[in-house]
């Protein structure tokens, strides 16, 4: 594999990763979750209260954000 092909491959991987992150942030509630978590960590129940959403909805969106490594979970 040439240096150019390696560089293109790395660039393609980076663009795919960026696309995945942007897709994860494309939903208004997921964006609101990230914004709410930007100042400090919060529990799911705190997010539910702040964002006026049911627990199942917040949990589903957090799962997607965790999968894309946009947020981290801590017990």
CSV table of N, CA and C in Angstrom, one decimal:
chain,number,residue,atom,x,y,z
A,1,UNK,N,0.9,-1.2,0.0
A,1,UNK,CA,0.0,0.0,0.0
A,1,UNK,C,0.9,1.2,0.0
A,2,UNK,N,0.6,2.2,-0.9
A,2,UNK,CA,1.4,3.4,-1.0
A,2,UNK,C,1.1,4.3,0.1
A,3,UNK,N,2.0,5.3,0.3
A,3,UNK,CA,1.7,6.3,1.3
A,3,UNK,C,0.5,7.1,1.0
A,4,UNK,N,0.2,7.3,-0.2
A,4,UNK,CA,-1.0,8.0,-0.6
A,4,UNK,C,-2.3,7.2,-0.2
A,5,UNK,N,-2.2,5.9,-0.5
A,5,UNK,CA,-3.4,5.1,-0.2
A,5,UNK,C,-3.6,5.0,1.3
A,6,UNK,N,-2.5,4.9,2.1
A,6,UNK,CA,-2.6,4.9,3.6
A,6,UNK,C,-3.2,6.2,4.1
A,7,UNK,N,-2.8,7.3,3.5
A,7,UNK,CA,-3.3,8.6,3.9
A,7,UNK,C,-4.8,8.7,3.6
A,8,UNK,N,-5.2,8.3,2.4
A,8,UNK,CA,-6.6,8.3,2.0
A,8,UNK,C,-7.4,7.4,2.9
A,9,UNK,N,-6.8,6.2,3.3
A,9,UNK,CA,-7.5,5.3,4.1
A,9,UNK,C,-7.8,5.9,5.5
A,10,UNK,N,-6.7,6.6,6.1
A,10,UNK,CA,-6.8,7.3,7.4
A,10,UNK,C,-7.8,8.4,7.3
A,11,UNK,N,-7.8,9.1,6.2
A,11,UNK,CA,-8.8,10.2,6.0
A,11,UNK,C,-10.2,9.7,5.9
A,12,UNK,N,-10.4,8.6,5.2
A,12,UNK,CA,-11.7,8.0,5.1
A,12,UNK,C,-12.2,7.5,6.5
A,13,UNK,N,-11.4,6.9,7.3
A,13,UNK,CA,-11.8,6.5,8.6
A,13,UNK,C,-12.1,7.7,9.5
A,14,UNK,N,-11.4,8.8,9.4
A,14,UNK,CA,-11.7,10.0,10.1
A,14,UNK,C,-13.0,10.6,9.7
A,15,UNK,N,-13.3,10.6,8.4
A,15,UNK,CA,-14.5,11.2,7.9
A,15,UNK,C,-15.7,10.3,8.3
A,16,UNK,N,-15.5,9.0,8.3
A,16,UNK,CA,-16.6,8.1,8.8
A,16,UNK,C,-16.9,8.3,10.2
A,17,UNK,N,-15.8,8.5,11.0
A,17,UNK,CA,-16.0,8.7,12.5
A,17,UNK,C,-16.7,10.0,12.7
A,18,UNK,N,-16.3,11.1,12.0
A,18,UNK,CA,-16.9,12.4,12.2
A,18,UNK,C,-18.4,12.3,11.8
A,19,UNK,N,-18.7,11.6,10.7
A,19,UNK,CA,-20.1,11.4,10.2
A,19,UNK,C,-20.9,10.7,11.3
A,20,UNK,N,-20.4,9.7,11.9
A,20,UNK,CA,-21.1,9.0,13.0
A,20,UNK,C,-21.4,9.9,14.2
A,21,UNK,N,-20.4,10.7,14.5
A,21,UNK,CA,-20.6,11.7,15.7
A,21,UNK,C,-21.7,12.7,15.3
A,22,UNK,N,-21.6,13.3,14.1
A,22,UNK,CA,-22.5,14.3,13.7
A,22,UNK,C,-24.0,13.7,13.6
A,23,UNK,N,-24.0,12.5,13.2
A,23,UNK,CA,-25.4,11.8,13.1
A,23,UNK,C,-25.9,11.6,14.5
A,24,UNK,N,-25.0,11.2,15.5
A,24,UNK,CA,-25.5,11.1,16.8
A,24,UNK,C,-26.0,12.4,17.4
A,25,UNK,N,-25.4,13.5,17.0
A,25,UNK,CA,-25.8,14.8,17.5
A,25,UNK,C,-26.9,15.5,16.7
A,26,UNK,N,-27.4,14.8,15.7
A,26,UNK,CA,-28.3,15.4,14.8
A,26,UNK,C,-29.7,15.5,15.4
A,27,UNK,N,-30.0,14.7,16.4
A,27,UNK,CA,-31.4,14.7,17.0
A,27,UNK,C,-31.4,15.8,18.1
A,28,UNK,N,-32.4,16.6,18.1
A,28,UNK,CA,-32.5,17.8,19.0
A,28,UNK,C,-32.4,17.3,20.5
A,29,UNK,N,-33.0,16.2,20.9
A,29,UNK,CA,-32.9,15.8,22.3
A,29,UNK,C,-31.5,15.3,22.6
A,30,UNK,N,-30.8,14.6,21.7
A,30,UNK,CA,-29.4,14.2,22.0
A,30,UNK,C,-28.5,15.4,22.1
A,31,UNK,N,-28.8,16.4,21.3
A,31,UNK,CA,-28.0,17.6,21.4
A,31,UNK,C,-28.2,18.3,22.7
A,32,UNK,N,-29.5,18.3,23.1
A,32,UNK,CA,-29.9,18.9,24.4
A,32,UNK,C,-29.2,18.2,25.6
A,33,UNK,N,-29.2,16.9,25.5
A,33,UNK,CA,-28.5,16.1,26.5
A,33,UNK,C,-27.0,16.5,26.6
A,34,UNK,N,-26.4,16.5,25.5
A,34,UNK,CA,-24.9,16.9,25.5
A,34,UNK,C,-24.7,18.3,26.0
A,35,UNK,N,-25.6,19.2,25.6
A,35,UNK,CA,-25.5,20.6,26.2
A,35,UNK,C,-25.7,20.6,27.7
A,36,UNK,N,-26.6,19.8,28.1
A,36,UNK,CA,-26.9,19.8,29.6
A,36,UNK,C,-25.8,19.1,30.3
A,37,UNK,N,-25.1,18.2,29.7
A,37,UNK,CA,-24.0,17.5,30.4
A,37,UNK,C,-22.7,18.3,30.3
A,38,UNK,N,-22.7,19.3,29.5
A,38,UNK,CA,-21.4,20.0,29.2
A,38,UNK,C,-20.8,20.7,30.4
A,39,UNK,N,-21.7,21.1,31.4
A,39,UNK,CA,-21.2,21.8,32.6
A,39,UNK,C,-20.8,20.9,33.7
A,40,UNK,N,-21.5,19.8,33.8
A,40,UNK,CA,-21.2,18.7,34.8
A,40,UNK,C,-22.0,17.5,34.6
A,41,UNK,N,-21.6,16.4,35.2
A,41,UNK,CA,-22.3,15.1,35.0
A,41,UNK,C,-23.6,15.1,35.7
A,42,UNK,N,-24.6,14.4,35.2
A,42,UNK,CA,-25.9,14.3,35.8
A,42,UNK,C,-26.4,12.9,35.7
A,43,UNK,N,-27.3,12.5,36.6
A,43,UNK,CA,-27.9,11.2,36.5
A,43,UNK,C,-29.0,11.2,35.5
A,44,UNK,N,-29.5,10.1,35.1
A,44,UNK,CA,-30.6,10.0,34.2
A,44,UNK,C,-31.8,10.7,34.7
A,45,UNK,N,-32.1,10.5,36.0
A,45,UNK,CA,-33.3,11.2,36.6
A,45,UNK,C,-33.1,12.7,36.5
A,46,UNK,N,-31.9,13.2,36.7
A,46,UNK,CA,-31.7,14.7,36.6
A,46,UNK,C,-31.9,15.1,35.2
A,47,UNK,N,-31.4,14.4,34.3
A,47,UNK,CA,-31.6,14.7,32.8
A,47,UNK,C,-33.1,14.7,32.5
A,48,UNK,N,-33.9,13.7,33.0
A,48,UNK,CA,-35.3,13.7,32.8
A,48,UNK,C,-36.0,14.9,33.3
A,49,UNK,N,-35.6,15.3,34.5
A,49,UNK,CA,-36.2,16.5,35.1
A,49,UNK,C,-35.9,17.8,34.4
A,50,UNK,N,-34.6,17.9,34.0
A,50,UNK,CA,-34.2,19.1,33.3
A,50,UNK,C,-34.8,19.2,31.9
A,51,UNK,N,-34.8,18.1,31.2
A,51,UNK,CA,-35.3,18.1,29.8
A,51,UNK,C,-36.8,17.8,29.7
A,52,UNK,N,-37.4,17.5,30.8
A,52,UNK,CA,-38.9,17.2,30.7
A,52,UNK,C,-39.2,16.1,29.8
A,53,UNK,N,-38.4,15.0,29.9
A,53,UNK,CA,-38.6,13.8,29.1
A,53,UNK,C,-38.7,12.5,30.0
A,54,UNK,N,-39.4,11.5,29.5
A,54,UNK,CA,-39.5,10.3,30.3
A,54,UNK,C,-38.1,9.5,30.3
A,55,UNK,N,-38.0,8.7,31.3
A,55,UNK,CA,-36.7,8.0,31.5
A,55,UNK,C,-36.3,7.1,30.3
A,56,UNK,N,-37.3,6.4,29.8
A,56,UNK,CA,-37.0,5.5,28.7
A,56,UNK,C,-36.4,6.3,27.5
A,57,UNK,N,-36.9,7.5,27.2
A,57,UNK,CA,-36.5,8.3,26.1
A,57,UNK,C,-35.0,8.7,26.3
A,58,UNK,N,-34.8,9.3,27.5
A,58,UNK,CA,-33.4,9.7,27.8
A,58,UNK,C,-32.4,8.5,27.8
A,59,UNK,N,-32.8,7.4,28.3
A,59,UNK,CA,-31.9,6.2,28.3
A,59,UNK,C,-31.6,5.7,26.9
A,60,UNK,N,-32.6,5.7,26.0
A,60,UNK,CA,-32.4,5.3,24.7
A,60,UNK,C,-31.4,6.2,23.9
A,61,UNK,N,-31.6,7.5,24.1
A,61,UNK,CA,-30.7,8.5,23.5
A,61,UNK,C,-29.3,8.4,24.1
A,62,UNK,N,-29.2,8.3,25.4
A,62,UNK,CA,-27.9,8.1,26.0
A,62,UNK,C,-27.2,6.9,25.5
A,63,UNK,N,-27.9,5.8,25.3
A,63,UNK,CA,-27.3,4.6,24.8
A,63,UNK,C,-26.6,4.8,23.4
A,64,UNK,N,-27.3,5.5,22.6
A,64,UNK,CA,-26.7,5.8,21.2
A,64,UNK,C,-25.5,6.8,21.4
A,65,UNK,N,-25.6,7.7,22.3
A,65,UNK,CA,-24.5,8.6,22.5
A,65,UNK,C,-23.3,7.9,23.1
A,66,UNK,N,-23.5,6.9,23.9
A,66,UNK,CA,-22.4,6.1,24.5
A,66,UNK,C,-21.8,5.2,23.4
A,67,UNK,N,-22.7,4.6,22.6
A,67,UNK,CA,-22.2,3.8,21.5
A,67,UNK,C,-21.3,4.5,20.6
A,68,UNK,N,-21.6,5.8,20.3
A,68,UNK,CA,-20.7,6.6,19.4
A,68,UNK,C,-19.6,7.3,20.2
A,69,UNK,N,-19.5,7.0,21.5
A,69,UNK,CA,-18.4,7.5,22.4
A,69,UNK,C,-18.5,9.1,22.5
A,70,UNK,N,-19.7,9.6,22.4
A,70,UNK,CA,-19.9,11.0,22.6
A,70,UNK,C,-20.0,11.3,24.1
A,71,UNK,N,-20.6,10.4,24.9
A,71,UNK,CA,-20.6,10.5,26.3
A,71,UNK,C,-20.1,9.2,27.0
A,72,UNK,N,-19.7,9.3,28.2
A,72,UNK,CA,-19.3,8.1,29.0
A,72,UNK,C,-20.3,7.9,30.1
A,73,UNK,N,-20.4,6.6,30.4
A,73,UNK,CA,-21.3,6.2,31.6
A,73,UNK,C,-20.4,6.0,32.8
A,74,UNK,N,-21.0,6.3,33.9
A,74,UNK,CA,-20.3,6.1,35.2
A,74,UNK,C,-21.3,5.7,36.2
A,75,UNK,N,-21.0,4.6,37.0
A,75,UNK,CA,-22.0,4.2,38.0
A,75,UNK,C,-21.7,4.8,39.3
